[in-house]
XYZ file of C-alpha atoms in Angstrom:
265
model
C 114.135 132.481 103.337
C 113.868 129.292 101.320
C 111.306 129.727 98.565
C 109.140 126.710 97.839
C 109.706 126.892 94.071
C 113.500 126.952 94.412
C 113.343 124.060 96.832
C 111.209 121.967 94.470
C 113.710 122.478 91.627
C 116.603 121.323 93.793
C 114.880 118.418 95.525
C 113.351 117.312 92.215
C 116.806 116.733 90.828
C 117.707 114.813 93.941
C 114.686 112.510 93.630
C 115.545 111.749 90.020
C 119.013 110.594 91.091
C 118.051 108.874 94.335
C 114.679 107.207 93.861
C 114.929 105.340 97.166
C 113.814 108.429 99.056
C 110.649 108.629 96.978
C 109.421 105.069 97.383
C 106.142 104.081 99.013
C 104.687 106.732 101.339
C 106.953 109.665 100.469
C 106.819 109.520 96.699
C 106.399 112.975 95.194
C 108.262 116.257 95.256
C 105.458 117.854 97.239
C 105.622 115.034 99.799
C 109.343 115.711 100.197
C 108.485 119.375 100.686
C 106.010 118.316 103.385
C 108.737 116.226 104.984
C 110.927 119.317 105.348
C 108.199 121.741 106.356
C 108.025 123.438 102.961
C 104.439 122.416 102.190
C 101.355 122.115 104.357
C 99.334 120.054 101.883
C 98.719 117.326 104.488
C 97.824 119.712 107.312
C 94.281 120.274 108.560
C 93.932 123.751 110.046
C 90.271 123.571 110.995
C 89.220 120.305 112.641
C 91.440 120.149 115.725
C 92.403 122.957 118.110
C 95.780 123.262 116.391
C 96.988 122.455 112.855
C 98.099 118.833 112.481
C 98.407 116.084 109.895
C 95.036 114.981 108.526
C 95.847 111.374 109.370
C 96.487 112.140 113.042
C 93.280 113.952 113.972
C 91.035 110.942 114.566
C 93.644 109.176 116.697
C 94.361 112.304 118.720
C 90.663 112.989 119.272
C 90.348 109.437 120.589
C 93.239 110.107 122.955
C 91.597 113.322 124.140
C 88.385 111.404 124.842
C 90.301 108.869 126.910
C 91.969 111.691 128.828
C 88.627 113.383 129.485
C 87.211 110.159 130.902
C 90.220 110.015 133.235
C 89.667 113.595 134.432
C 92.162 115.452 132.213
C 91.704 118.087 129.523
C 94.357 117.095 126.976
C 95.191 120.329 125.168
C 97.618 121.181 122.380
C 100.415 123.674 122.919
C 101.997 123.087 119.509
C 101.575 120.672 116.615
C 102.423 121.479 112.985
C 105.252 123.968 112.566
C 106.477 125.177 109.175
C 110.077 125.418 108.051
C 109.741 129.193 108.038
C 108.649 129.222 111.669
C 111.406 126.830 112.745
C 113.989 128.920 110.897
C 112.777 132.040 112.709
C 113.181 130.299 116.080
C 116.633 128.998 115.110
C 117.992 132.343 113.978
C 116.461 134.182 116.933
C 118.228 131.889 119.398
C 121.595 132.102 117.678
C 121.350 135.895 117.331
C 120.512 136.403 121.010
C 116.926 137.495 120.375
C 115.395 134.419 121.984
C 116.577 132.692 125.176
C 118.670 129.518 125.119
C 118.576 127.111 128.062
C 121.002 124.512 129.362
C 120.179 120.929 130.303
C 118.917 122.128 133.711
C 116.531 124.592 132.049
C 118.656 127.540 133.173
C 119.393 130.505 130.907
C 122.600 130.022 128.944
C 124.713 132.683 127.264
C 126.198 131.744 123.892
C 128.917 134.358 124.202
C 132.360 132.814 124.348
C 131.189 129.467 122.998
C 132.574 127.986 119.810
C 130.286 127.641 116.811
C 129.836 123.929 117.520
C 129.113 124.555 121.195
C 126.462 127.090 120.196
C 124.868 124.513 117.910
C 124.881 121.918 120.676
C 123.186 124.367 123.040
C 120.431 125.258 120.572
C 119.887 121.709 119.304
C 119.386 120.463 122.846
C 115.957 122.123 122.876
C 115.236 123.223 119.285
C 115.213 121.232 116.057
C 117.229 122.041 112.970
C 115.023 123.804 110.395
C 113.996 121.164 107.880
C 114.439 118.356 110.405
C 111.794 119.120 113.008
C 109.254 116.379 113.629
C 106.705 119.166 113.964
C 107.102 119.799 110.213
C 105.202 116.561 109.622
C 102.168 117.481 111.685
C 102.453 114.117 113.430
C 104.015 115.409 116.628
C 102.119 117.289 119.302
C 103.150 119.089 122.477
C 100.423 118.547 125.062
C 99.391 119.748 128.519
C 96.455 119.429 130.912
C 94.315 122.526 130.556
C 92.228 121.479 133.566
C 95.288 121.681 135.838
C 95.930 125.413 135.386
C 94.122 128.667 135.981
C 93.137 131.049 133.160
C 96.067 133.288 132.301
C 98.673 130.718 133.294
C 101.867 131.212 131.263
C 102.605 127.823 129.739
C 106.328 127.026 129.698
C 106.594 123.403 128.551
C 109.350 122.958 131.095
C 110.730 120.025 133.044
C 109.313 121.513 136.242
C 105.772 121.460 134.858
C 105.883 117.727 134.079
C 107.838 116.598 137.146
C 106.619 115.773 140.657
C 104.785 118.803 142.017
C 104.246 120.301 138.575
C 100.744 120.989 137.215
C 101.005 118.387 134.458
C 102.712 115.587 136.356
C 99.484 113.630 136.895
C 98.583 113.794 133.196
C 101.939 112.425 132.141
C 101.902 109.665 134.721
C 98.555 108.605 133.302
C 99.868 108.869 129.728
C 102.928 106.787 130.609
C 100.697 103.950 131.758
C 98.210 104.277 128.907
C 100.761 104.318 126.078
C 102.468 101.210 127.427
C 99.207 99.359 128.053
C 97.632 100.314 124.716
C 100.307 100.708 122.025
C 97.584 100.343 119.411
C 96.720 103.995 120.119
C 99.812 104.743 118.020
C 101.302 107.509 120.165
C 104.717 107.388 121.810
C 107.284 109.722 123.338
C 110.229 110.247 120.926
C 112.216 112.144 123.565
C 111.424 110.093 126.635
C 114.928 110.450 128.022
C 118.259 112.122 127.231
C 120.305 110.042 124.786
C 123.052 112.634 124.581
C 121.245 114.895 122.155
C 117.736 116.305 122.508
C 116.581 117.096 126.023
C 113.784 114.939 127.461
C 110.419 116.343 126.424
C 107.708 114.540 128.305
C 105.087 116.782 126.717
C 106.064 115.697 123.179
C 103.891 112.950 121.653
C 104.367 111.457 118.206
C 101.905 109.450 116.106
C 104.032 106.504 115.045
C 102.017 105.068 112.126
C 102.660 108.211 110.066
C 105.786 109.640 111.706
C 107.713 106.425 110.983
C 107.263 106.932 107.243
C 108.517 110.494 107.469
C 111.541 109.598 109.571
C 112.478 106.778 107.199
C 112.350 109.206 104.271
C 114.320 111.972 105.992
C 117.690 111.463 104.324
C 120.930 113.262 105.025
C 121.014 114.637 101.498
C 117.485 116.054 101.694
C 118.365 117.858 104.938
C 121.591 119.131 103.397
C 119.805 120.592 100.374
C 117.275 122.246 102.644
C 119.972 123.807 104.828
C 122.016 124.987 101.859
C 118.990 126.745 100.404
C 117.936 128.809 103.398
C 119.266 131.814 105.288
C 120.344 129.899 108.381
C 122.797 131.152 110.991
C 125.869 128.930 111.485
C 125.032 127.193 108.215
C 128.603 126.148 107.452
C 129.075 124.578 110.872
C 125.784 122.736 110.450
C 126.776 121.399 107.031
C 130.236 120.371 108.233
C 128.704 118.349 111.072
C 125.458 117.190 109.495
C 126.002 113.400 109.834
C 126.690 113.818 113.558
C 123.734 116.179 113.979
C 121.421 113.726 112.250
C 122.476 110.760 114.351
C 122.486 112.638 117.658
C 119.660 115.151 117.340
C 117.338 114.054 114.530
C 117.025 110.266 114.323
C 114.823 108.666 116.959
C 115.696 104.989 117.656
C 113.340 102.574 115.955
C 112.670 100.718 119.201
C 111.085 103.885 120.642
C 108.223 103.478 118.171
C 105.235 101.253 118.916
C 106.135 97.711 117.883
C 103.421 97.748 115.228
C 105.237 100.601 113.448
C 108.770 99.240 113.523
C 108.365 97.160 110.348
C 108.171 100.439 108.391
C 111.903 100.953 108.874
C 112.830 97.566 107.327
């Protein structure tokens, strides 16, 4: 497990050599730790129904109010996720202790696959520890609580958000709302398959804050994070990190609300 103190020592040296990562919004060692899921200093655990970035809560509450007026109960399945939690998910999938699914949401066996093929399979649905947008607390997996019965086992699957699924109506409404009112700040970072992460219609991101984090998420910061933790297939990850970042981590700037795109300049 990556200890916070060890991480700060390593990333501190990096900031001193590469000050561009520390400019503007992400400008301290603890902010870099927040970027990589190593600190929860910006996370509010009490106000919303799930932990999320302090700067997101008001905007998300406004979105929930809009959903309620439209007949939906916009609920949170997952928001902030620490590096430790993401690392546990990662290692469980690669060790066979947690299921891995293919692009059709069917169970996939990793046996017989090369190390790179195993990484591709896991990265299709799960983020690299240290590079998950959920580390920032700006990204939220949502569902319509009013559309299911008590005891329903939430899957966050393609079937649930497609025609005939319990959350299809919510996401149709969200599609229209987010296009009509970009000033709400939310967008879908994984709205379709670009050859990397699977489409996640349930995944919303708050652009005004997430854009700053994505801009600051450098290849070297991710590398230091990976090198410092007990991650399965670490060497294969490090050998292919530029490709992983471009295919599975970076979200195209034009996916963000237009009002947020200047942040990347």
